[in-house]
mmCIF file of C-alpha atoms in Angstrom:
data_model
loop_
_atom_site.group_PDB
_atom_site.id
_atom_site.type_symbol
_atom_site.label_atom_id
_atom_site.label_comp_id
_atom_site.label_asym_id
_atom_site.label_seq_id
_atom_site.Cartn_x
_atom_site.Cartn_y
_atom_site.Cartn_z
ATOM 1 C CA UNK A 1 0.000 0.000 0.000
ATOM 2 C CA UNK A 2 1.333 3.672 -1.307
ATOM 3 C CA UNK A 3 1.862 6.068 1.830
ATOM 4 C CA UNK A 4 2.474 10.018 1.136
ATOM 5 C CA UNK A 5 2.741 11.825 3.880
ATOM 6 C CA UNK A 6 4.062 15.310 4.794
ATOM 7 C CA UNK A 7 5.005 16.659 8.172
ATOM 8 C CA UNK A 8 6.606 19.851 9.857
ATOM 9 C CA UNK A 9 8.975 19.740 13.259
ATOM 10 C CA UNK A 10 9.457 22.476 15.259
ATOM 11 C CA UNK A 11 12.190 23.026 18.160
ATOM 12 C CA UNK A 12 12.360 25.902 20.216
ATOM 13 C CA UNK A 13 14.545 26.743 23.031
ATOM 14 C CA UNK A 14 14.303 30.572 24.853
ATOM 15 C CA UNK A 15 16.839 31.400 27.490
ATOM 16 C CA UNK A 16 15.561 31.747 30.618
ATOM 17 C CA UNK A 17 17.822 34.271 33.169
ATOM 18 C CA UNK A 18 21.345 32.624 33.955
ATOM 19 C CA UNK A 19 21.397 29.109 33.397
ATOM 20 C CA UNK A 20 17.939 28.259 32.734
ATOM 21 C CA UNK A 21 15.744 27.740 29.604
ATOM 22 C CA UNK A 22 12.533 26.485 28.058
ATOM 23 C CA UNK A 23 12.236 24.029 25.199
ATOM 24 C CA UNK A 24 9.686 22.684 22.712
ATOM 25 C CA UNK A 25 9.825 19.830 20.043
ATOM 26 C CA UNK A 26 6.366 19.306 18.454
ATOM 27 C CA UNK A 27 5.447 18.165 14.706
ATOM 28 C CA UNK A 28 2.117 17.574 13.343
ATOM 29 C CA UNK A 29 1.859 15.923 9.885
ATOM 30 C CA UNK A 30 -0.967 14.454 7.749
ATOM 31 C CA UNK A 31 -1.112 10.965 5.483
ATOM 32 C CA UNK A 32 -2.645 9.678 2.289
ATOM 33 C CA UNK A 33 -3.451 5.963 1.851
ATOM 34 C CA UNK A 34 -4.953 6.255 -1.307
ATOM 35 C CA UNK A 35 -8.688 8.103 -1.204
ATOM 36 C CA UNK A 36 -7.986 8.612 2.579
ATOM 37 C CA UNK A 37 -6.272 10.848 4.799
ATOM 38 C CA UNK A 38 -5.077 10.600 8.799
ATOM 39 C CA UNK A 39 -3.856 13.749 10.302
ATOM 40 C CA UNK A 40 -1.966 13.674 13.758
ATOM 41 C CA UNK A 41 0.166 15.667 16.038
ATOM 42 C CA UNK A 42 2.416 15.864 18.979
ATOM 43 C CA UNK A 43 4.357 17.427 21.546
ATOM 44 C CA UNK A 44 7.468 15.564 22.380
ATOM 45 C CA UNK A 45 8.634 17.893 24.646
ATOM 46 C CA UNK A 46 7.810 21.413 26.458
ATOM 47 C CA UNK A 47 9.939 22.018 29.839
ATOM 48 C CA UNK A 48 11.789 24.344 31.819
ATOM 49 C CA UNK A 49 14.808 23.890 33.495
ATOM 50 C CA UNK A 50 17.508 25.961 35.320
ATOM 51 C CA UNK A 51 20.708 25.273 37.956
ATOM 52 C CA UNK A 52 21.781 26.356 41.307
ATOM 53 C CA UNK A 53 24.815 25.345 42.184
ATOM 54 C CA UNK A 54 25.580 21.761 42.108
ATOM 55 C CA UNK A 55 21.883 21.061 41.487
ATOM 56 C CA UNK A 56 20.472 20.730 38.007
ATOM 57 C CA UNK A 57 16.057 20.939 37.515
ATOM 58 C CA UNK A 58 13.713 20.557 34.726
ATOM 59 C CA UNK A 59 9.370 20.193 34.628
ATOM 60 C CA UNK A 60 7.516 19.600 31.864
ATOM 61 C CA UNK A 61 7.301 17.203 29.385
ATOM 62 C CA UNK A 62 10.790 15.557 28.965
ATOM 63 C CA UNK A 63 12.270 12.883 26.726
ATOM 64 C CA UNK A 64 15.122 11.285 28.758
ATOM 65 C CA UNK A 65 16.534 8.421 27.270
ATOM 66 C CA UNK A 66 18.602 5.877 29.209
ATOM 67 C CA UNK A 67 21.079 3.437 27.741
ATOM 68 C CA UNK A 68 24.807 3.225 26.235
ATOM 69 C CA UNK A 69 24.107 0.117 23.797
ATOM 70 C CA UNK A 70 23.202 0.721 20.250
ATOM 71 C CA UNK A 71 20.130 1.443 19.271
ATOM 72 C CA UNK A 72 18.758 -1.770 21.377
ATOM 73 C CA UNK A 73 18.743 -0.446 24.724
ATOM 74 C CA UNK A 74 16.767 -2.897 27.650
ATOM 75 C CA UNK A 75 17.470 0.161 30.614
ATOM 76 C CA UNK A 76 15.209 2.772 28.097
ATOM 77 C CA UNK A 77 11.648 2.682 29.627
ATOM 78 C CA UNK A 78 10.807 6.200 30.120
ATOM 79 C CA UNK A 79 9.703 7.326 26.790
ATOM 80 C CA UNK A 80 6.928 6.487 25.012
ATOM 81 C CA UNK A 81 7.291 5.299 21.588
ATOM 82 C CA UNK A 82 5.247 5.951 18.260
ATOM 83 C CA UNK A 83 5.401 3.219 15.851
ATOM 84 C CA UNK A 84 3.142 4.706 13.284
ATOM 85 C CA UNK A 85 5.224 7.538 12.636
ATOM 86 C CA UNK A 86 6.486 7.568 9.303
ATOM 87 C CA UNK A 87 10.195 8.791 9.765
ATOM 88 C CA UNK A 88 14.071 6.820 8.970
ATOM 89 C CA UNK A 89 14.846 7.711 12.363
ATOM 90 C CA UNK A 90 14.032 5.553 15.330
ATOM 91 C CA UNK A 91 14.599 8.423 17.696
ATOM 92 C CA UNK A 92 12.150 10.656 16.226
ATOM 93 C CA UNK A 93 9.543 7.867 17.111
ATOM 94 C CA UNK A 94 10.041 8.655 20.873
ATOM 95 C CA UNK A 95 8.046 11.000 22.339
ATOM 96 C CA UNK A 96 8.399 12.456 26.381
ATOM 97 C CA UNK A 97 6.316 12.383 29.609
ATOM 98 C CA UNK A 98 5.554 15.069 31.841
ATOM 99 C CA UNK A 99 8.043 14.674 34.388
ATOM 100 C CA UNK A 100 9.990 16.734 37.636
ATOM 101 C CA UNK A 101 13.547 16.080 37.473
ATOM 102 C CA UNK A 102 16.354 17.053 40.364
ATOM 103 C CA UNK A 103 19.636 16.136 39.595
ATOM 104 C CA UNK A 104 22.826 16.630 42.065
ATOM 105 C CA UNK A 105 26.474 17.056 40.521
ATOM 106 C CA UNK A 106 29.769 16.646 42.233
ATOM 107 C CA UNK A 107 32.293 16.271 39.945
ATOM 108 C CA UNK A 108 31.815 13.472 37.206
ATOM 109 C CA UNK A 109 29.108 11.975 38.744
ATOM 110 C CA UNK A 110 25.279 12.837 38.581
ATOM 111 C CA UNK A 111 22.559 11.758 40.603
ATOM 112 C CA UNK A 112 18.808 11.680 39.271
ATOM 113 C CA UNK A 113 15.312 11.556 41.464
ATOM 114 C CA UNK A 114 12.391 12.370 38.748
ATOM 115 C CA UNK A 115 8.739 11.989 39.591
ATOM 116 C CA UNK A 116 6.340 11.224 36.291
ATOM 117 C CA UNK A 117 3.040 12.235 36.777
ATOM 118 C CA UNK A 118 1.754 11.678 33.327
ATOM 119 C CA UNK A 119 1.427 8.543 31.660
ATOM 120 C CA UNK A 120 1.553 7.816 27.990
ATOM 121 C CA UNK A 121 1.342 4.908 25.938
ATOM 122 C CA UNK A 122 3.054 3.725 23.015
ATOM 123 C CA UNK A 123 1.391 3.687 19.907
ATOM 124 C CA UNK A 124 1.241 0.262 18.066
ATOM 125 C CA UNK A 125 0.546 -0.579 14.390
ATOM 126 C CA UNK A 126 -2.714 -3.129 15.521
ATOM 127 C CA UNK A 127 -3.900 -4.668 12.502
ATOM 128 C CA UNK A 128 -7.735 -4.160 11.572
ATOM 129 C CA UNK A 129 -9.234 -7.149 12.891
ATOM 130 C CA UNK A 130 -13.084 -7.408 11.205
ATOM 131 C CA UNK A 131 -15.549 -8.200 14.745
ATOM 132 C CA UNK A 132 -12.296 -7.102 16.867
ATOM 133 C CA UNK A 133 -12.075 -3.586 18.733
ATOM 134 C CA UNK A 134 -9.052 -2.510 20.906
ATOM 135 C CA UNK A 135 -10.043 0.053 23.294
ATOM 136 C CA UNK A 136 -7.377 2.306 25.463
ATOM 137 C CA UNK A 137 -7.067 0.892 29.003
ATOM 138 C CA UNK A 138 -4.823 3.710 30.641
ATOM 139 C CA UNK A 139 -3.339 2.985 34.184
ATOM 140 C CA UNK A 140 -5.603 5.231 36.589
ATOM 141 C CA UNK A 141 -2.799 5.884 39.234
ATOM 142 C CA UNK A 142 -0.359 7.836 36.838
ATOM 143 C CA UNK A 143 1.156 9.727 39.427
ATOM 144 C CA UNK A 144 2.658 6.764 41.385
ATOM 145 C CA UNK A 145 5.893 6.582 38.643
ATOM 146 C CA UNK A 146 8.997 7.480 39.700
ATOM 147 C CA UNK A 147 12.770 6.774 38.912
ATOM 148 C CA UNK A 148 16.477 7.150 40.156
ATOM 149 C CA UNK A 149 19.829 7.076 38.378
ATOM 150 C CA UNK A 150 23.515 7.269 39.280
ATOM 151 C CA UNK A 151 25.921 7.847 36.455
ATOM 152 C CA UNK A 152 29.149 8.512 36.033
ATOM 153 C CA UNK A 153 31.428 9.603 33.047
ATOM 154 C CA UNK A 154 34.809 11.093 31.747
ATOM 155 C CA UNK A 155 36.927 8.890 33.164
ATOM 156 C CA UNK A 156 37.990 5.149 31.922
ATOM 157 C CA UNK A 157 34.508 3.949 32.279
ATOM 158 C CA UNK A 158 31.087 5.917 31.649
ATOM 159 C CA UNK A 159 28.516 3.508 33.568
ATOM 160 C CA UNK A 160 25.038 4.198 34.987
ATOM 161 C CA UNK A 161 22.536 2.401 37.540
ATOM 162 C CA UNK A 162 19.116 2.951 36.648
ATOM 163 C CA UNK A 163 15.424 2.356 39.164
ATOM 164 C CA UNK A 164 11.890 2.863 37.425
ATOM 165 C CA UNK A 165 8.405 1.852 39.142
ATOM 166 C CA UNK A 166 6.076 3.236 36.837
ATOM 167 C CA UNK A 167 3.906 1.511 33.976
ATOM 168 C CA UNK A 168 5.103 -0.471 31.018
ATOM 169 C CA UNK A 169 4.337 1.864 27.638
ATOM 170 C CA UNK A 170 3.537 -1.080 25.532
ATOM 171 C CA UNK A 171 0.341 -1.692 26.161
ATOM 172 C CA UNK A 172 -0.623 -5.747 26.304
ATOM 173 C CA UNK A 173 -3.617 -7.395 24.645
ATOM 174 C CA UNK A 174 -6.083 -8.192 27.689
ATOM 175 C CA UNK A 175 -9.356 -10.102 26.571
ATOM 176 C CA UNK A 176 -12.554 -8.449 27.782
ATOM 177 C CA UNK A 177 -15.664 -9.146 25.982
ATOM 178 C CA UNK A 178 -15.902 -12.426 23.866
ATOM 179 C CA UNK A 179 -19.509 -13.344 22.374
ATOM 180 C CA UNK A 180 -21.310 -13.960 18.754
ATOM 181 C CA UNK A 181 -21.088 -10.684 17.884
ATOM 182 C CA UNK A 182 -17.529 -9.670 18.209
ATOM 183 C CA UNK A 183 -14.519 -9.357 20.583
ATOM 184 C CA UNK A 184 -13.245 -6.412 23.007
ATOM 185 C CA UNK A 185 -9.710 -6.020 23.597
ATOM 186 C CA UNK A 186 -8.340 -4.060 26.529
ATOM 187 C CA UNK A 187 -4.769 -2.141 25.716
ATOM 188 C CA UNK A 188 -3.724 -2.885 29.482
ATOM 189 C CA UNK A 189 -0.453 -1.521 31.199
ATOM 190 C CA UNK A 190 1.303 -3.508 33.434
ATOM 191 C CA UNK A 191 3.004 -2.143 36.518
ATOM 192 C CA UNK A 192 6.740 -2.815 36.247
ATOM 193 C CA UNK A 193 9.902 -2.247 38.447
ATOM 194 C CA UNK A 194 12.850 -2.025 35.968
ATOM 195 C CA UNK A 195 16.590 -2.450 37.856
ATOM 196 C CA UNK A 196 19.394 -1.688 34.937
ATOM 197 C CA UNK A 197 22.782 -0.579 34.187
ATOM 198 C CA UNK A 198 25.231 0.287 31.319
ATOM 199 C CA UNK A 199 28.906 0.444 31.000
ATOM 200 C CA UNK A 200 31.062 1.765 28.085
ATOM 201 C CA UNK A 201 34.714 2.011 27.557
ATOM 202 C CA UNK A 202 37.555 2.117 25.049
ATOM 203 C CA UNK A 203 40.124 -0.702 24.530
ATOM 204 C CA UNK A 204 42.634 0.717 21.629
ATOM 205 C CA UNK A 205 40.414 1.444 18.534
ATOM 206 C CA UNK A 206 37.656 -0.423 19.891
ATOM 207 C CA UNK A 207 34.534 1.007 21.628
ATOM 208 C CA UNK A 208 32.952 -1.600 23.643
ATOM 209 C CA UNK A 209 29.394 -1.328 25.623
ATOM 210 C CA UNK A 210 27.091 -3.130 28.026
ATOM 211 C CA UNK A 211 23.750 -2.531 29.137
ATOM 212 C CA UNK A 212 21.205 -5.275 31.056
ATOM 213 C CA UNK A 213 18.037 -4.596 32.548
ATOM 214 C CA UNK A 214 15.843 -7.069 34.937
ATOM 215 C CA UNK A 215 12.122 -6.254 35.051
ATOM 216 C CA UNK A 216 9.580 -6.995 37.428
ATOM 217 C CA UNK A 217 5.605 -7.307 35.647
ATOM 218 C CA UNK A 218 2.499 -8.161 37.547
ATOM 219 C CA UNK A 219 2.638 -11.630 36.718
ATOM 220 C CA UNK A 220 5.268 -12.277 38.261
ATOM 221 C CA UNK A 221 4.267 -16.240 38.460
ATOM 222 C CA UNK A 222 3.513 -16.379 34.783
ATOM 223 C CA UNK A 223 -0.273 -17.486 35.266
ATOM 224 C CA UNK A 224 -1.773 -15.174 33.164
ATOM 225 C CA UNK A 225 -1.154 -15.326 29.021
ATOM 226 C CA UNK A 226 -2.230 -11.816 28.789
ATOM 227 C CA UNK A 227 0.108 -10.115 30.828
ATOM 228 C CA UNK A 228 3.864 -9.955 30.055
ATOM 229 C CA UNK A 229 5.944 -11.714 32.503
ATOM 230 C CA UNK A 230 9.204 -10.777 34.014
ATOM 231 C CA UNK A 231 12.472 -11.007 31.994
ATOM 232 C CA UNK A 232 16.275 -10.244 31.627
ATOM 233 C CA UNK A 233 17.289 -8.386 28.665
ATOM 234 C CA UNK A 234 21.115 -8.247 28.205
ATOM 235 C CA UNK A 235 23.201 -6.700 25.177
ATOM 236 C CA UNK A 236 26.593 -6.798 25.390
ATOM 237 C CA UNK A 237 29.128 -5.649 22.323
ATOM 238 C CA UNK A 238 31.673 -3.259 20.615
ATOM 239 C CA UNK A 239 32.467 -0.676 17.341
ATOM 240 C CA UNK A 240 35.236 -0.126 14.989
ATOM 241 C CA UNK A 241 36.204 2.267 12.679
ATOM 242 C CA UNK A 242 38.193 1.136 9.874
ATOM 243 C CA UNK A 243 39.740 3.843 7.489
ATOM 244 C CA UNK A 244 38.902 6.657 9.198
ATOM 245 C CA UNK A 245 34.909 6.829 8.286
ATOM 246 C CA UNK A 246 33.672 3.354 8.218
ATOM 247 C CA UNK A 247 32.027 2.740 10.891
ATOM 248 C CA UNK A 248 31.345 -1.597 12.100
ATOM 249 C CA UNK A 249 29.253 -2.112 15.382
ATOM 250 C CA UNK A 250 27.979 -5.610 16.208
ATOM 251 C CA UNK A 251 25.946 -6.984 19.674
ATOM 252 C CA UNK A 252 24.792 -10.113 21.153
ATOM 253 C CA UNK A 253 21.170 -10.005 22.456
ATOM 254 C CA UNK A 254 20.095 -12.283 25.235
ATOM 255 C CA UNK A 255 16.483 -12.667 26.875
ATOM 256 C CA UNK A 256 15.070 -15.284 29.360
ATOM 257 C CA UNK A 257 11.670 -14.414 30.317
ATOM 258 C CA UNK A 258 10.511 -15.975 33.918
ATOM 259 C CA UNK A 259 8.125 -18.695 34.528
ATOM 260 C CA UNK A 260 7.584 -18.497 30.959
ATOM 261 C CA UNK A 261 4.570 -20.798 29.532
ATOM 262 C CA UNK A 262 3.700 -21.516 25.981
ATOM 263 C CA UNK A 263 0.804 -19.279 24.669
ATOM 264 C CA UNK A 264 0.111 -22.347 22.346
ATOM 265 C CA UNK A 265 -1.543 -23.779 25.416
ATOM 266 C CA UNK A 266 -3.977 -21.562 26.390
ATOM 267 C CA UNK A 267 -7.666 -22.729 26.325
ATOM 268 C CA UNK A 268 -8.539 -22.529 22.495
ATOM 269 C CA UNK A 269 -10.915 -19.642 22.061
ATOM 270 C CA UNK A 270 -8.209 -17.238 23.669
ATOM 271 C CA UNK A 271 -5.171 -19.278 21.765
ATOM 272 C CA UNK A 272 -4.592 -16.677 18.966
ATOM 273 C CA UNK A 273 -4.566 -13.341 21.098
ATOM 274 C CA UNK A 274 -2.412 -15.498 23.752
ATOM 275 C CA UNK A 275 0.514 -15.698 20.478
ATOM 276 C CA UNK A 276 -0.380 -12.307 19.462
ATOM 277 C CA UNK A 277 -0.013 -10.825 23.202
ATOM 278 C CA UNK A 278 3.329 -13.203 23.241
ATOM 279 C CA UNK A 279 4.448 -11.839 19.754
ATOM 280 C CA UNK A 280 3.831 -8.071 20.854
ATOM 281 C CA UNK A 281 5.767 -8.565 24.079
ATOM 282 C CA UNK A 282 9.090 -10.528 22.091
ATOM 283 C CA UNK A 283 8.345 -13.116 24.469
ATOM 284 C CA UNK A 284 7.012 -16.196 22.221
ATOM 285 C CA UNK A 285 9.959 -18.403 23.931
ATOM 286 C CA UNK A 286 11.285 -18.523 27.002
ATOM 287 C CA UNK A 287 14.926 -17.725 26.148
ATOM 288 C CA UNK A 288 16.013 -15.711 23.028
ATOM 289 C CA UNK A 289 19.782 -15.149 21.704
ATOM 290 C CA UNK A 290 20.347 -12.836 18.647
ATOM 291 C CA UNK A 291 22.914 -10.273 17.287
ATOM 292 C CA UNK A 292 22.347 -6.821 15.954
ATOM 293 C CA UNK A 293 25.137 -5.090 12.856
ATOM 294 C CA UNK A 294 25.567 -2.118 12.007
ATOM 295 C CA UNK A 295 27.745 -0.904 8.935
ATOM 296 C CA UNK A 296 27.556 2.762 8.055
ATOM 297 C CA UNK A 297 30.533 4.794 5.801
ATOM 298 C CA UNK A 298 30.685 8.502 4.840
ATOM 299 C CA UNK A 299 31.993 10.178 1.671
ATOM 300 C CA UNK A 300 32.301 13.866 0.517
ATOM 301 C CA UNK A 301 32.751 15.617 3.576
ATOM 302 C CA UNK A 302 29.925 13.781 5.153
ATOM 303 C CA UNK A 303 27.636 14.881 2.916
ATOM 304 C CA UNK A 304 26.778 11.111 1.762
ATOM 305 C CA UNK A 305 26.320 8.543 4.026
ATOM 306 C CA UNK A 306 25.227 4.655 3.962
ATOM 307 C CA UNK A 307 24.223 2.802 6.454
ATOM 308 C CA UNK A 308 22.916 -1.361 6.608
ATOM 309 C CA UNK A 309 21.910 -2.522 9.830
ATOM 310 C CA UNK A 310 20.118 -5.522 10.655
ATOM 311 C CA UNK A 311 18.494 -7.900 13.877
ATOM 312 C CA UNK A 312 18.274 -11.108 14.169
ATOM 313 C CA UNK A 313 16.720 -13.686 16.914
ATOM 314 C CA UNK A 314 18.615 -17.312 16.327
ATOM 315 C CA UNK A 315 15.281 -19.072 17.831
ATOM 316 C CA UNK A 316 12.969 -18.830 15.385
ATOM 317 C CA UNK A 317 15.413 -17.013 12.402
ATOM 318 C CA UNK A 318 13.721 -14.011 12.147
ATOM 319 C CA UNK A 319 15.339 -10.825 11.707
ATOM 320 C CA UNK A 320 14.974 -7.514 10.265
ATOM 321 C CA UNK A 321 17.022 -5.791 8.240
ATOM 322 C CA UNK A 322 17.808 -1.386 7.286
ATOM 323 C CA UNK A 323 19.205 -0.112 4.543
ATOM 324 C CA UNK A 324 19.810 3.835 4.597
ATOM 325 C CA UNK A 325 21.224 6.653 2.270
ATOM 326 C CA UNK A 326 21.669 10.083 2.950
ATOM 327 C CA UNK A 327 22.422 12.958 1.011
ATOM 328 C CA UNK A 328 22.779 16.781 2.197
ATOM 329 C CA UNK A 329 22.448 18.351 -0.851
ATOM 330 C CA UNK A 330 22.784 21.882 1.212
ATOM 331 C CA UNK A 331 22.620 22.775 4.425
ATOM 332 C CA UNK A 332 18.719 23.048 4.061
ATOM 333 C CA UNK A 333 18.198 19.779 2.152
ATOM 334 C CA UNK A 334 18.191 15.950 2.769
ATOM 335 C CA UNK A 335 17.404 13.372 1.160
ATOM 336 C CA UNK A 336 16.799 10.003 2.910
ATOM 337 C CA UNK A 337 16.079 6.471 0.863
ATOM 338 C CA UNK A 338 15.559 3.419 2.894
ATOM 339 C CA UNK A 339 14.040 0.278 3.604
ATOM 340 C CA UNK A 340 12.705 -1.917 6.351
ATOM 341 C CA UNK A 341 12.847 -5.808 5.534
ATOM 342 C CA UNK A 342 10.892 -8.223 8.078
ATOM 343 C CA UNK A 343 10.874 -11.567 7.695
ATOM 344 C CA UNK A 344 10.809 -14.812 9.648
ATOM 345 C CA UNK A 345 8.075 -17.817 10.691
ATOM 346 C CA UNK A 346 4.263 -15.663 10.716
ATOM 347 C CA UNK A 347 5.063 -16.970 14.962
ATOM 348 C CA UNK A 348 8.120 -15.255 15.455
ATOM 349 C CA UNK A 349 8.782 -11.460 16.747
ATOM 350 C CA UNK A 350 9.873 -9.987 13.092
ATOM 351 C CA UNK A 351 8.166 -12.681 11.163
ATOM 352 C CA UNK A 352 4.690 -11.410 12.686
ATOM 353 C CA UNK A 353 5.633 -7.773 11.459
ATOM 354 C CA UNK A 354 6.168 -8.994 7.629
ATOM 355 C CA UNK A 355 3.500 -6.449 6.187
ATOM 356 C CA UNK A 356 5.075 -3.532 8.039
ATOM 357 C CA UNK A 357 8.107 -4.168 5.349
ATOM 358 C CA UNK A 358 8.708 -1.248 3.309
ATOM 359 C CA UNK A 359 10.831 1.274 1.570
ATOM 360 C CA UNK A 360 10.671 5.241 1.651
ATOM 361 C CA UNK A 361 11.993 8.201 0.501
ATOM 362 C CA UNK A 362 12.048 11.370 2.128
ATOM 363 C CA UNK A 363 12.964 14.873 1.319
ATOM 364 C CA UNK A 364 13.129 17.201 4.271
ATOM 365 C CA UNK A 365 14.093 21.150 3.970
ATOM 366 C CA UNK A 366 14.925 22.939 7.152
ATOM 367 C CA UNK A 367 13.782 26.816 7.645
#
């Protein structure tokens, strides 16, 4: 199916007195499938923040990201994530949470208390199901999120220890009404304590990284196919460059999800949301090992760039794959042509994405 689609972004920051400022990152943009069009917009972030002395604050809507691993990053639960959004980027797909941060520095390390009031959910690409309906289940207590951190940097090692009790973004599929005429599916949010950290350092001409992250769901006895269970996520790996601007990263994944039981089992009239809820989560088997890569090389001045990437999980085979090309043809111009490539068994993470595949240019002209 074709896709046009045309959007404006707009960042703003003001200085505010001596040390302080306000910021805001919004786009709004509008789609054409054919005969019909989808308009949307957002604010990813709109805070204030300011110092005194060794104290650093911000309020508002904030996008904090957590995590020194590429691109996969298990410690990076704060933001919420739009998968809809047509964009090359994976960043751009993140959007913030209102949020009260206080952070204390004393010399190369910082330490973060933030208190999230607001809650927003990720936005997932749910295919139209005819009889099916998926209604928004947002968690009612909101304001009971909150997070710490402890990181360090500029020395050998940049590392980080990371708390959040809050609410998963990714909503999972909860079954609600079942009869004749149709199903209702509730978009749930389970209540999750996530304990990470990340590590990175330098050996010689090798850049080498660590992150892991243990989380904590409500089911934490794995009784109930409709809620994700807990699990360790681990990514461990390194970068090279090679002739001063190309650029080779590669990662081992590893996930073991607790008290894990097959969604193939469940009774039979829930059996196919039980694999799609286990699909949605990435946790169709009980332990997962995979690899990310990452090639990317630069030519006149930077001005051209190409960039393959690609993820694979070794249990089932599936993997996805990114091609990218960019071009600054000025300093106002880009152009962008890419690809996403899923494929894998229709019961694996990337195989059950196969008609998300696709390929895009984009032209984009900053003011």
């Amino acid at each position: 199916m074709g896709v046009n689609s045309a959007s404006a972004w707009f960042l703003g920051k003001a200085a505010l007195g001596e040390g302080g400022k306000a910021v805001i990152d919004a786009w709004a943009r509008s789609d054409s499938r054919f005969d019909s069009r989808a308009g949307a917009s957002d604010v990813r972030e709109a805070y204030v923040a300011g110092s005194r002395g060794d104290w650093d604050f911000s309020a508002g809507r904030q996008l904090i990201a957590w995590g020194r691993a590429d691109s996969v990053n298990p410690t990076d639960v704060l933001p919420a994530r739009n998968f809809t959004l047509l964009t090359p980027l994976d960043e751009d797909q993140k959007t913030g949470v209102g949020s009260v941060r206080a952070t204390w520095n004393r010399d190369a390390l910082r330490l973060s208390a933030l208190w999230l009031p607001e809650f927003r959910s990720s936005t997932l690409p749910l295919p139209a199901v005819p009889g099916v309906s998926f209604v928004a289940r947002d968690p009612s207590a909101a304001a009971r999120q909150w997070a710490l951190r402890a990181e360090k940097s500029g020395e050998r090692v940049d590392w980080a220890v990371s708390y959040f009790d809050g609410y998963e973004r990714q909503p999972d599929l909860r079954p609600e009404v079942f009869s004749a005429a149709g199903a209702r599916v509730g978009l749930a949010h389970t209540r999750i304590q996530m304990l990470g950290a990340d590590a990175a350092t330098t050996v010689g001409r090798y850049g080498l990284r660590t992150e892991v992250a243990l989380t904590r769901t409500e089911d934490r006895h794995g009784t109930d196919p409709f809620t994700r269970n807990p699990f360790l996520y681990a990514v461990v790996g390194g970068d090279r460059t090679f002739l001063t601007d190309l650029n080779v990263n590669a990662q081992l994944l590893y996930r073991r999800v607790v008290a894990w039981e097959d969604p193939a089992a469940a009774p039979a009239p829930l059996r196919e949301l039980a694999l799609r809820q286990a699909l949605l989560s990435n946790q169709r088997d009980a332990e997962q090992a995979g690899a990310t890569v990452r090639v990317a090389r630069k030519w006149w001045n930077d001005t051209l760039e190409a960039e393959l990437s690609g993820v694979a999980w070794f249990a089932r085979g599936d993997f996805l794959v990114r091609p990218r090309l960019r071009y600054a043809a000025s300093d106002r111009i880009r152009l962008t042509l890419g690809g996403d490539l899923y494929r894998g068994p229709a019961d694996s993470f990337f195989g059950s994405l196969r008609n998300l595949s696709t390929t895009f240019v984009e032209v984009q002209y900053n003011l």
